[in-house]
Amino acid sequence: RSSDLLDISEEMIKVASEKFSKNPVPLTFLIQKIENLTLKTEYNCIYSCLTLHHIENDNLKSKCYRKIFNSLEPGGFFVNGDVVAGEDERENKIYRDNLRSFLRKNLKSSEEVENWMKRHLKNDFPAPLSKHIEWLKKTGFKEVKIFWKKMNYAVFGGIKK
């Protein structure tokens, strides 16, 4: 078997290729925007990490799940680890406050904190976890599960039967 690794950033592909240079499994590195996702068919597993929340449009997120589903062999599974939105504005406020608190503890200045928050609010478009689960099921995934969730981070997925 082989593995394909995909990222929008040429820099991240370079880091990954160096990190996995001694990997015994053949790897192919692809630079591609998730919105323009083209995958070869018949993967037995597809894993996405911190990707789909960058897609601005819910319809495109749903289409991305369809492309992933169509690229899995029967019995193949998809796992997504990503940022999710709250189910309502109250929950979103809790998530934003938690992020701001985390940034204050880990960054050097309040200016850095505010720059991160502005970037997050401008460039991130997370959807509620319930929407992701709904999209997976509508796409045809079975045994859709939430494997882990903490605040606005979740790992979830399903199987193509």
mmCIF file of C-alpha atoms in Angstrom:
data_model
loop_
_atom_site.group_PDB
_atom_site.id
_atom_site.type_symbol
_atom_site.label_atom_id
_atom_site.label_comp_id
_atom_site.label_asym_id
_atom_site.label_seq_id
_atom_site.Cartn_x
_atom_site.Cartn_y
_atom_site.Cartn_z
ATOM 1 C CA ARG A 1 0.000 0.000 0.000
ATOM 2 C CA SER A 2 0.953 3.640 -0.401
ATOM 3 C CA SER A 3 -0.264 6.900 1.096
ATOM 4 C CA ASP A 4 -1.041 10.302 -0.366
ATOM 5 C CA LEU A 5 -0.494 13.395 1.782
ATOM 6 C CA LEU A 6 -2.198 16.593 0.719
ATOM 7 C CA ASP A 7 -1.839 20.192 1.889
ATOM 8 C CA ILE A 8 -2.450 23.625 0.417
ATOM 9 C CA SER A 9 0.954 24.832 1.624
ATOM 10 C CA GLU A 10 4.119 24.000 -0.284
ATOM 11 C CA GLU A 11 6.021 24.731 2.938
ATOM 12 C CA MET A 12 4.012 22.125 4.896
ATOM 13 C CA ILE A 13 4.496 19.557 2.124
ATOM 14 C CA LYS A 14 8.247 20.184 2.345
ATOM 15 C CA VAL A 15 8.195 19.706 6.135
ATOM 16 C CA ALA A 16 6.163 16.495 5.793
ATOM 17 C CA SER A 17 8.399 15.068 3.061
ATOM 18 C CA GLU A 18 11.484 15.671 5.235
ATOM 19 C CA LYS A 19 9.807 14.256 8.328
ATOM 20 C CA PHE A 20 8.673 11.098 6.519
ATOM 21 C CA SER A 21 11.767 10.654 4.336
ATOM 22 C CA LYS A 22 12.625 7.301 5.970
ATOM 23 C CA ASN A 23 9.059 5.984 5.993
ATOM 24 C CA PRO A 24 8.941 2.442 4.554
ATOM 25 C CA VAL A 25 5.510 3.056 2.975
ATOM 26 C CA PRO A 26 5.654 4.891 -0.373
ATOM 27 C CA LEU A 27 4.289 8.427 -0.001
ATOM 28 C CA THR A 28 3.024 10.873 -2.583
ATOM 29 C CA PHE A 29 2.867 14.542 -1.588
ATOM 30 C CA LEU A 30 0.226 16.720 -3.257
ATOM 31 C CA ILE A 31 -0.305 20.474 -3.094
ATOM 32 C CA GLN A 32 -4.002 21.146 -3.460
ATOM 33 C CA LYS A 33 -6.784 23.357 -2.121
ATOM 34 C CA ILE A 34 -9.426 21.340 -0.310
ATOM 35 C CA GLU A 35 -12.163 23.142 -2.276
ATOM 36 C CA ASN A 36 -10.675 21.690 -5.480
ATOM 37 C CA LEU A 37 -10.151 18.255 -4.002
ATOM 38 C CA THR A 38 -9.373 15.565 -6.554
ATOM 39 C CA LEU A 39 -8.486 12.178 -5.179
ATOM 40 C CA LYS A 40 -7.684 8.910 -6.832
ATOM 41 C CA THR A 41 -10.376 6.376 -6.104
ATOM 42 C CA GLU A 42 -10.251 3.443 -3.775
ATOM 43 C CA TYR A 43 -8.494 4.541 -0.622
ATOM 44 C CA ASN A 44 -9.075 2.325 2.393
ATOM 45 C CA CYS A 45 -8.727 5.268 4.769
ATOM 46 C CA ILE A 46 -8.887 9.035 4.452
ATOM 47 C CA TYR A 47 -7.918 11.232 7.398
ATOM 48 C CA SER A 48 -8.411 14.980 7.443
ATOM 49 C CA CYS A 49 -6.989 17.202 10.150
ATOM 50 C CA LEU A 50 -7.779 20.885 10.709
ATOM 51 C CA THR A 51 -8.893 21.404 7.119
ATOM 52 C CA LEU A 52 -12.622 21.648 6.500
ATOM 53 C CA HIS A 53 -13.161 24.637 8.803
ATOM 54 C CA HIS A 54 -11.282 26.723 6.225
ATOM 55 C CA ILE A 55 -14.047 26.152 3.658
ATOM 56 C CA GLU A 56 -16.304 29.189 3.751
ATOM 57 C CA ASN A 57 -19.430 27.645 2.261
ATOM 58 C CA ASP A 58 -21.427 24.819 3.880
ATOM 59 C CA ASN A 59 -22.441 23.532 0.447
ATOM 60 C CA LEU A 60 -18.754 23.115 -0.474
ATOM 61 C CA LYS A 61 -18.119 21.303 2.816
ATOM 62 C CA SER A 62 -20.921 18.882 1.974
ATOM 63 C CA LYS A 63 -19.532 18.387 -1.559
ATOM 64 C CA CYS A 64 -16.110 17.693 -0.072
ATOM 65 C CA TYR A 65 -17.625 14.865 1.995
ATOM 66 C CA ARG A 66 -19.159 13.471 -1.236
ATOM 67 C CA LYS A 67 -15.738 13.512 -2.956
ATOM 68 C CA ILE A 68 -14.169 11.781 0.028
ATOM 69 C CA PHE A 69 -16.941 9.159 0.128
ATOM 70 C CA ASN A 70 -16.572 8.481 -3.611
ATOM 71 C CA SER A 71 -12.809 8.014 -3.164
ATOM 72 C CA LEU A 72 -13.155 5.292 -0.537
ATOM 73 C CA GLU A 73 -13.310 1.601 -1.320
ATOM 74 C CA PRO A 74 -16.223 -0.325 0.236
ATOM 75 C CA GLY A 75 -15.366 -0.844 3.899
ATOM 76 C CA GLY A 76 -13.048 2.171 3.838
ATOM 77 C CA PHE A 77 -13.319 4.751 6.567
ATOM 78 C CA PHE A 78 -12.997 8.486 6.929
ATOM 79 C CA VAL A 79 -11.873 10.291 10.075
ATOM 80 C CA ASN A 80 -11.958 14.068 10.444
ATOM 81 C CA GLY A 81 -10.282 16.008 13.248
ATOM 82 C CA ASP A 82 -11.303 19.622 13.063
ATOM 83 C CA VAL A 83 -12.501 22.819 14.661
ATOM 84 C CA VAL A 84 -16.287 22.879 15.050
ATOM 85 C CA ALA A 85 -18.708 25.681 15.819
ATOM 86 C CA GLY A 86 -21.093 25.699 18.722
ATOM 87 C CA GLU A 87 -24.690 24.704 18.262
ATOM 88 C CA ASP A 88 -25.758 28.248 19.197
ATOM 89 C CA GLU A 89 -24.250 31.681 19.841
ATOM 90 C CA ARG A 90 -23.926 31.029 23.590
ATOM 91 C CA GLU A 91 -21.726 28.006 22.891
ATOM 92 C CA ASN A 92 -19.709 29.944 20.280
ATOM 93 C CA LYS A 93 -19.016 32.662 22.856
ATOM 94 C CA ILE A 94 -17.731 30.017 25.292
ATOM 95 C CA TYR A 95 -15.445 28.650 22.551
ATOM 96 C CA ARG A 96 -14.112 32.123 21.647
ATOM 97 C CA ASP A 97 -13.523 32.978 25.313
ATOM 98 C CA ASN A 98 -11.713 29.669 25.798
ATOM 99 C CA LEU A 99 -9.515 30.325 22.741
ATOM 100 C CA ARG A 100 -8.708 33.844 23.931
ATOM 101 C CA SER A 101 -7.772 32.487 27.378
ATOM 102 C CA PHE A 102 -5.549 29.808 25.816
ATOM 103 C CA LEU A 103 -3.831 32.401 23.618
ATOM 104 C CA ARG A 104 -3.231 34.732 26.571
ATOM 105 C CA LYS A 105 -1.450 31.897 28.398
ATOM 106 C CA ASN A 106 0.667 30.938 25.396
ATOM 107 C CA LEU A 107 1.488 34.137 23.525
ATOM 108 C CA LYS A 108 3.737 36.971 24.610
ATOM 109 C CA SER A 109 1.555 40.024 24.114
ATOM 110 C CA SER A 110 -2.064 41.082 24.003
ATOM 111 C CA GLU A 111 -1.390 42.352 20.472
ATOM 112 C CA GLU A 112 -0.471 38.798 19.375
ATOM 113 C CA VAL A 113 -3.630 37.480 21.035
ATOM 114 C CA GLU A 114 -5.817 39.968 19.191
ATOM 115 C CA ASN A 115 -4.064 39.261 15.874
ATOM 116 C CA TRP A 116 -4.747 35.532 16.315
ATOM 117 C CA MET A 117 -8.378 36.192 17.204
ATOM 118 C CA LYS A 118 -8.841 38.441 14.148
ATOM 119 C CA ARG A 119 -7.294 35.786 11.881
ATOM 120 C CA HIS A 120 -9.502 33.106 13.433
ATOM 121 C CA LEU A 121 -12.663 35.139 12.941
ATOM 122 C CA LYS A 122 -11.674 36.104 9.370
ATOM 123 C CA ASN A 123 -10.253 32.806 8.040
ATOM 124 C CA ASP A 124 -12.092 30.079 9.942
ATOM 125 C CA PHE A 125 -15.629 28.989 9.099
ATOM 126 C CA PRO A 126 -16.382 26.059 11.384
ATOM 127 C CA ALA A 127 -19.761 24.364 11.224
ATOM 128 C CA PRO A 128 -21.542 22.816 14.200
ATOM 129 C CA LEU A 129 -20.646 19.181 14.859
ATOM 130 C CA SER A 130 -24.291 18.228 14.337
ATOM 131 C CA LYS A 131 -24.065 19.553 10.749
ATOM 132 C CA HIS A 132 -20.933 17.497 10.054
ATOM 133 C CA ILE A 133 -22.665 14.373 11.349
ATOM 134 C CA GLU A 134 -25.727 15.155 9.213
ATOM 135 C CA TRP A 135 -23.565 15.695 6.083
ATOM 136 C CA LEU A 136 -21.698 12.420 6.656
ATOM 137 C CA LYS A 137 -24.942 10.469 7.011
ATOM 138 C CA LYS A 138 -26.584 12.154 3.986
ATOM 139 C CA THR A 139 -23.484 11.363 1.942
ATOM 140 C CA GLY A 140 -23.916 7.662 2.739
ATOM 141 C CA PHE A 141 -21.441 7.052 5.543
ATOM 142 C CA LYS A 142 -22.528 4.382 8.037
ATOM 143 C CA GLU A 143 -21.566 3.915 11.671
ATOM 144 C CA VAL A 144 -20.978 7.653 11.927
ATOM 145 C CA LYS A 145 -19.422 8.363 15.310
ATOM 146 C CA ILE A 146 -17.911 11.131 17.385
ATOM 147 C CA PHE A 147 -14.674 9.631 18.687
ATOM 148 C CA TRP A 148 -13.576 12.607 20.781
ATOM 149 C CA LYS A 149 -14.674 16.149 21.517
ATOM 150 C CA LYS A 150 -13.218 18.856 23.721
ATOM 151 C CA MET A 151 -14.650 22.351 23.503
ATOM 152 C CA ASN A 152 -14.625 23.275 19.802
ATOM 153 C CA TYR A 153 -12.338 20.473 18.643
ATOM 154 C CA ALA A 154 -13.736 17.116 17.564
ATOM 155 C CA VAL A 155 -12.690 13.858 15.904
ATOM 156 C CA PHE A 156 -15.473 12.074 14.057
ATOM 157 C CA GLY A 157 -16.092 9.936 11.009
ATOM 158 C CA GLY A 158 -17.752 6.970 9.400
ATOM 159 C CA ILE A 159 -17.459 3.939 7.145
ATOM 160 C CA LYS A 160 -18.402 3.447 3.519
ATOM 161 C CA LYS A 161 -20.338 0.167 3.467
#
